[in-house]
XYZ file of N, CA and C in Angstrom:
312
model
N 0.849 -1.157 0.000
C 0.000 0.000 0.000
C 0.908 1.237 0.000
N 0.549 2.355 -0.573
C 1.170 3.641 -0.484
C 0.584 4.451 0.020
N 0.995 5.244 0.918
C 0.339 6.398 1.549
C 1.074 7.530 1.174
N 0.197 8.533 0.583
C 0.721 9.795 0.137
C 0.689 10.932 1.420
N 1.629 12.024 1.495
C 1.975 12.849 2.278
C 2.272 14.289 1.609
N 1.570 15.625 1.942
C 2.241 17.039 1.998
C 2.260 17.708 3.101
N 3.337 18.367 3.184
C 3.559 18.966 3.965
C 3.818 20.913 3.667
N 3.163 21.558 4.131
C 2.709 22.888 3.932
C 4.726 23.830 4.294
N 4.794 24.657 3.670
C 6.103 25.286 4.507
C 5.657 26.088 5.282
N 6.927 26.027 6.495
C 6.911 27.184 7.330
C 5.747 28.261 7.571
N 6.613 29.054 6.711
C 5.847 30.536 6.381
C 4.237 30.308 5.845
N 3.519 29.848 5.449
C 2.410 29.081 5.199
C 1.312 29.941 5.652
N 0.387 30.923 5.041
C -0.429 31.259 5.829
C -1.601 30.376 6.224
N -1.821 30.660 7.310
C -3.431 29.773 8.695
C -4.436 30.058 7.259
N -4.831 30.794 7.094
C -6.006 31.008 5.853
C -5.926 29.819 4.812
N -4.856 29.719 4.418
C -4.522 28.432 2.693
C -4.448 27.778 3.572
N -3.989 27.055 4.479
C -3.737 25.667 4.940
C -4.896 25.029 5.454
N -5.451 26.148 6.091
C -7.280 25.613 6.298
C -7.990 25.590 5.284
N -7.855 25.634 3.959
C -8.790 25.969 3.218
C -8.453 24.676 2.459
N -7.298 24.098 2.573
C -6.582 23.105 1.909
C -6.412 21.746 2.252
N -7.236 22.067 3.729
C -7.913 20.694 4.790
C -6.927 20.639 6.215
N -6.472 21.286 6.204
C -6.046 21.033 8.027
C -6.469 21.661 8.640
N -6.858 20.963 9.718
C -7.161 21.568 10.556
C -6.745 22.838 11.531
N -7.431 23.830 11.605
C -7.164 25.134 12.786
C -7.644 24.889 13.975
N -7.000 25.973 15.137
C -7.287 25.369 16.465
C -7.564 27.110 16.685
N -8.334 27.527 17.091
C -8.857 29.194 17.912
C -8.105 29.223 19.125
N -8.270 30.082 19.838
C -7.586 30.041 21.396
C -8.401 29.764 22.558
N -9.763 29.372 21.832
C -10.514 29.175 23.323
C -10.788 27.037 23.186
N -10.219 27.042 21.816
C -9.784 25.285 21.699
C -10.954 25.076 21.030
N -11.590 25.825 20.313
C -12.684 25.096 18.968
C -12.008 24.928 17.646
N -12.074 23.942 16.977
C -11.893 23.589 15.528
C -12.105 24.413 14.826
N -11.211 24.753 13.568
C -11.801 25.461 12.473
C -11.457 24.733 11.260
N -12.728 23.873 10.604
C -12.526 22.968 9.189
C -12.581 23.982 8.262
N -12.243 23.078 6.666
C -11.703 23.596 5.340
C -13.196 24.306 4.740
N -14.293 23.569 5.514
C -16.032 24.152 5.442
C -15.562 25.411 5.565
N -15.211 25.738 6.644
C -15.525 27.280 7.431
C -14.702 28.298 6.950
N -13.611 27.740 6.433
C -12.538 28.969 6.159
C -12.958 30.343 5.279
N -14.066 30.070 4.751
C -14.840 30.887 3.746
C -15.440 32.569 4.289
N -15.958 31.434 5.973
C -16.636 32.499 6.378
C -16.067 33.127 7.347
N -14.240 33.132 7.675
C -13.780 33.502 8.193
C -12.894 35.050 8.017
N -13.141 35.759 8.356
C -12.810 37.124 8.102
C -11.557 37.455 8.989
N -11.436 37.396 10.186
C -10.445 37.690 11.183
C -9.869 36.283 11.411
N -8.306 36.284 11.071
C -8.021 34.685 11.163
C -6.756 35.080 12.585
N -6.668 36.235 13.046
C -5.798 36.008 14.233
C -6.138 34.930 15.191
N -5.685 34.670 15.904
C -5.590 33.796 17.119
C -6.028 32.130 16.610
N -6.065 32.206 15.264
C -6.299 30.620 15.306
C -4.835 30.326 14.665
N -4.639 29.052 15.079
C -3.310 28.612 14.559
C -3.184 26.882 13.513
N -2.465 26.806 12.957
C -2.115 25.112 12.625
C -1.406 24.286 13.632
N -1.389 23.282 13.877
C -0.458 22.816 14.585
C 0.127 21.544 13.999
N -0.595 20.277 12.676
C -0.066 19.740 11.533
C -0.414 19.862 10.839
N 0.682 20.776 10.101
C 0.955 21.369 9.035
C 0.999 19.837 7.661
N 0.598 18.744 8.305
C 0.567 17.698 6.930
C -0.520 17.231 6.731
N -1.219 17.014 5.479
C -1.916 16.308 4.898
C -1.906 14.955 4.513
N -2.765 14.060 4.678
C -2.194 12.486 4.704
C -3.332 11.746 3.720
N -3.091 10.947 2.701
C -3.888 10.086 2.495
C -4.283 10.761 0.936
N -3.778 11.942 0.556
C -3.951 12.431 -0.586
C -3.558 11.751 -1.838
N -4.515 11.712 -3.263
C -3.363 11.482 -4.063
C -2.199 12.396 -5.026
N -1.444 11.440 -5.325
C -0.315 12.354 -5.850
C -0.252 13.449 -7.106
N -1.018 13.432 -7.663
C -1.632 14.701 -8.431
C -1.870 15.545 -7.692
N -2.616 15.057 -6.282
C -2.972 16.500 -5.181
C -1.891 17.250 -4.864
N -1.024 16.181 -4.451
C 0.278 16.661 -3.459
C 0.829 17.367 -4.798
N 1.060 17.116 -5.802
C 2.092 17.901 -6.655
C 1.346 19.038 -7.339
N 0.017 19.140 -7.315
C -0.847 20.797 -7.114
C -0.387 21.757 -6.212
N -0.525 21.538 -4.987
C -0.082 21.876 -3.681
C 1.333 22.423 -4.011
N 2.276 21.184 -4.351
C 3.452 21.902 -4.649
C 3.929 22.688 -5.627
N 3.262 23.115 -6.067
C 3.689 23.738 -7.299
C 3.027 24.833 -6.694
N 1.708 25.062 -6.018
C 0.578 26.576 -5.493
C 2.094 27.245 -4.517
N 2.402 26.023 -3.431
C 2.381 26.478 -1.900
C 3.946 26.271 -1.901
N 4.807 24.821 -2.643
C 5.998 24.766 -2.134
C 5.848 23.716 -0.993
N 6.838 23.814 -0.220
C 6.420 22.799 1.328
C 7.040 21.608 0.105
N 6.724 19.905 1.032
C 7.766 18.691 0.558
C 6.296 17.727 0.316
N 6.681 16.729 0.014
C 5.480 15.752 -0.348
C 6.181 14.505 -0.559
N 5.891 13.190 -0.132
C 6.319 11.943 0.167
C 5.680 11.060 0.377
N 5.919 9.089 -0.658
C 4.659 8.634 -0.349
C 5.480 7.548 0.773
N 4.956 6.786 1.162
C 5.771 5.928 2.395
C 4.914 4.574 1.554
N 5.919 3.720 1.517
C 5.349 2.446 1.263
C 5.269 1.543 2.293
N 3.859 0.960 2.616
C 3.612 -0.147 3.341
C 3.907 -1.492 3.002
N 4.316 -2.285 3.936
C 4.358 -3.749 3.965
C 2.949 -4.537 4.174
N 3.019 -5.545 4.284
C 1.572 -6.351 4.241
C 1.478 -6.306 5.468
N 2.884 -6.535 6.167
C 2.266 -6.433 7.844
C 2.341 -5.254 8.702
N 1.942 -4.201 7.492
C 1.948 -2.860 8.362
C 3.286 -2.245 8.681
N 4.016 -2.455 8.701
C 5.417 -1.837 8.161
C 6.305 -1.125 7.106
N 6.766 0.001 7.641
C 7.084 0.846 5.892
C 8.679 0.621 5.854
N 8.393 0.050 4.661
C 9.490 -0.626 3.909
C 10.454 0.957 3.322
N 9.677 1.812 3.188
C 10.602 3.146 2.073
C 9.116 4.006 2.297
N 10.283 4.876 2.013
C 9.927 6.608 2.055
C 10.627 7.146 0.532
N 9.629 7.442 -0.555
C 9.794 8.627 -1.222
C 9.235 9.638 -1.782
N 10.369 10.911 -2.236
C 9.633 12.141 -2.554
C 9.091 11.847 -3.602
N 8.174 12.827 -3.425
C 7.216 13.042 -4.726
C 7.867 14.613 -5.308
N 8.214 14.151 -6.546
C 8.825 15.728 -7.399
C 7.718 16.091 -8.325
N 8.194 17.579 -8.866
C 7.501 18.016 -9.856
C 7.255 17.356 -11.204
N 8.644 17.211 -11.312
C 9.258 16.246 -12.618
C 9.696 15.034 -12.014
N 9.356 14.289 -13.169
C 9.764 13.098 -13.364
C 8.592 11.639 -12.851
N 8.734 11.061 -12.819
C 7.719 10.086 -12.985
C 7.542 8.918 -11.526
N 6.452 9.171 -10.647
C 6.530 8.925 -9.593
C 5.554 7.488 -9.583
N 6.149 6.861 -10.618
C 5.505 5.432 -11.187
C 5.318 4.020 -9.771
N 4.988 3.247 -10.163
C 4.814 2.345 -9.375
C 5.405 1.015 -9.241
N 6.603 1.204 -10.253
C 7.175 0.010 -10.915
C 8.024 -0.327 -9.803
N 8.541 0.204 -9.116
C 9.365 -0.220 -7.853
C 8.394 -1.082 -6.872
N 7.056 -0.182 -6.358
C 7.027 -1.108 -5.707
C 6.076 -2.237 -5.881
N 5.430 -2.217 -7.240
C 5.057 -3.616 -7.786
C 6.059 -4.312 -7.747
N 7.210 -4.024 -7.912
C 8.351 -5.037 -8.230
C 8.487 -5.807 -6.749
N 8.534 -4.976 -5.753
C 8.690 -5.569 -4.547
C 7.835 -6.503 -4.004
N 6.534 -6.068 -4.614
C 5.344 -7.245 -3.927
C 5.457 -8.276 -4.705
């Protein structure tokens, strides 16, 4: 199995990253989902706290990277739940599957 990963940079504004599905946290500890970001006008005091997205596919993640920047990586699973490898996902070049068909 492959599990896809992005990760937002740094500098990243709270506004795009909520709007882009992570979750925000306010200061009195209520949620703010990718629903709400619309109707949010004053975005002080809410913050991110993971900055990654999980479970995306890789067309997503390499949208993202190309909008926002930030890293993107898929992790390959074992049958018994164990990750065998970690790799990036680039702009270029071809993030095929032939490796790890080959492995199973």
């Amino acid at each position: 199995m492959r599990l896809n990963y992005y990760r937002f940079p740094d500098d990243a504004p709270v506004a795009v990253m909520v709007a882009e599905g992570c979750e925000g946290i306010r200061e009195d500890g209520r949620l703010v989902r990718w629903w709400q970001a619309e109707e949010i006008t004053d975005w002080t005091g809410i913050k991110v706290e993971d900055k990654t997205l999980g479970g995306i596919k890789i067309s997503a993640a390499k949208n993202l990277l190309k909008q926002y920047g930030g890293s993107a990586w898929t992790e390959h699973i074992e049958r018994d739940g164990g990750c065998f490898e970690v790799t990036e996902i680039t702009l270029k070049g071809n993030n095929s599957r032939f490796k790890y068909n080959h492995h199973l």
